[in-house]
Amino acid sequence: MPLLLLDLDNTLLPRDAAFRAWAEGFLAENGLPAGDLDWLVMLDGSGYVPRSTVLGAAKRRYGIDRSVDSLLAHYRSGINSHIQCPDSHVAALREAREAGWTLGIVSNGGTLPQLEKIRLTGLASLVDGWVISEEARCLKPDPLIFEVAARRCGFRPAGDWKAQTWMVGDYGPADIAGAEATGLRSAWLHHGRPWAERAYRPTVSAPSLPEAVRVILTAGEHPLAGRGFAAATTTRPQRSRGQLAIPASRLTPHGPSAPNIPSVPNAPVASKSPLIPVTPLAPAASGAPLAQPVLRTKSVPLMPIESAPVPASATVAQVRWSDTATAAS
């Protein structure tokens, strides 16, 4: 049975939209200029800037007579109230499950805020397991966190689960680099951005989660596909019984030595994005037959695991923050 691992913030959930909604309310409640919304959004850095930095800067800018801890409590209670899982994302997850895929969440960040998002948005009932970096004591791109996710989704550590697994995410240094380091296929949600990394690249690129899931399911549905992807269908996909087709389309490289990144064919791309399809490449040589499905054990989300030291390599990836430590926003 194949395994689909997914990032949480800005992949499954529109985290940046939730922050923007919270920031609008914060400015209005404190009688602050509505025009400063873009300033707060810029300072937020999509959640990769420590919350103490963001809120401390706001406190000084506006002369707010409240402690940073008080502002942090307001932030925590506010932002998750604005987060919801889009209906299109729920439909994509259900489509993957109906096609025989096991689903798991792999998130960097703080246990409590990330777990609250998973429960409030209904994702807990849509996936087989999840892992959050703080409670697991390892973070993306460390391969260990992906192995923990596989175990919690019922895959045996000794099984050849990597050959059947995809990782979907929006952040290259954590999601895509982690998949590459672990030996997984990956789908990058570009959100209209160009690919900037030169040392590695995703297997496919897509503008949204539903498009990424559709391409992954189509790849499994057409194991002998040759040059390029077959068009995604609206019918229920069947479980893969052979090879996973590797896409042959690619995006225009950015710079003379930038890598070519396969993209979802005919997928809409933001008007400001320089990513445009070009001539297809020959099929990748790495499309080896899938291993036999491993035996599944009972899935136990958030089951305690053995303590694991955080390796030095884990510091390569940034973490989204919700407090002065390593919690995610």
PDB file of N, CA, C and O in Angstrom, residues 54 124 151 155 168 293:
ATOM      1  N   VAL A  54       8.527  39.027  16.013  1.00  0.00           N
ATOM      2  CA  VAL A  54       7.401  39.699  15.355  1.00  0.00           C
ATOM      3  C   VAL A  54       6.610  40.538  16.347  1.00  0.00           C
ATOM      4  O   VAL A  54       6.349  41.728  16.118  1.00  0.00           O
ATOM      5  N   ALA A 124      -7.473  15.166  11.703  1.00  0.00           N
ATOM      6  CA  ALA A 124      -7.199  13.969  12.499  1.00  0.00           C
ATOM      7  C   ALA A 124      -7.983  12.761  12.000  1.00  0.00           C
ATOM      8  O   ALA A 124      -7.516  11.622  12.078  1.00  0.00           O
ATOM      9  N   ARG A 151       6.287   4.775  10.515  1.00  0.00           N
ATOM     10  CA  ARG A 151       5.940   3.830  11.581  1.00  0.00           C
ATOM     11  C   ARG A 151       4.568   4.145  12.167  1.00  0.00           C
ATOM     12  O   ARG A 151       3.759   3.248  12.427  1.00  0.00           O
ATOM     13  N   PHE A 155       3.646   1.366   8.877  1.00  0.00           N
ATOM     14  CA  PHE A 155       4.650   0.709   8.055  1.00  0.00           C
ATOM     15  C   PHE A 155       5.793   0.218   8.934  1.00  0.00           C
ATOM     16  O   PHE A 155       6.237   0.920   9.843  1.00  0.00           O
ATOM     17  N   VAL A 168       4.727  15.653   0.057  1.00  0.00           N
ATOM     18  CA  VAL A 168       4.197  16.876  -0.552  1.00  0.00           C
ATOM     19  C   VAL A 168       4.424  18.034   0.415  1.00  0.00           C
ATOM     20  O   VAL A 168       4.076  17.937   1.594  1.00  0.00           O
ATOM     21  N   PRO A 293       3.718  -4.496  -1.120  1.00  0.00           N
ATOM     22  CA  PRO A 293       3.212  -3.742   0.036  1.00  0.00           C
ATOM     23  C   PRO A 293       3.643  -4.391   1.337  1.00  0.00           C
ATOM     24  O   PRO A 293       3.651  -5.611   1.456  1.00  0.00           O
TER      25      PRO A 293
END
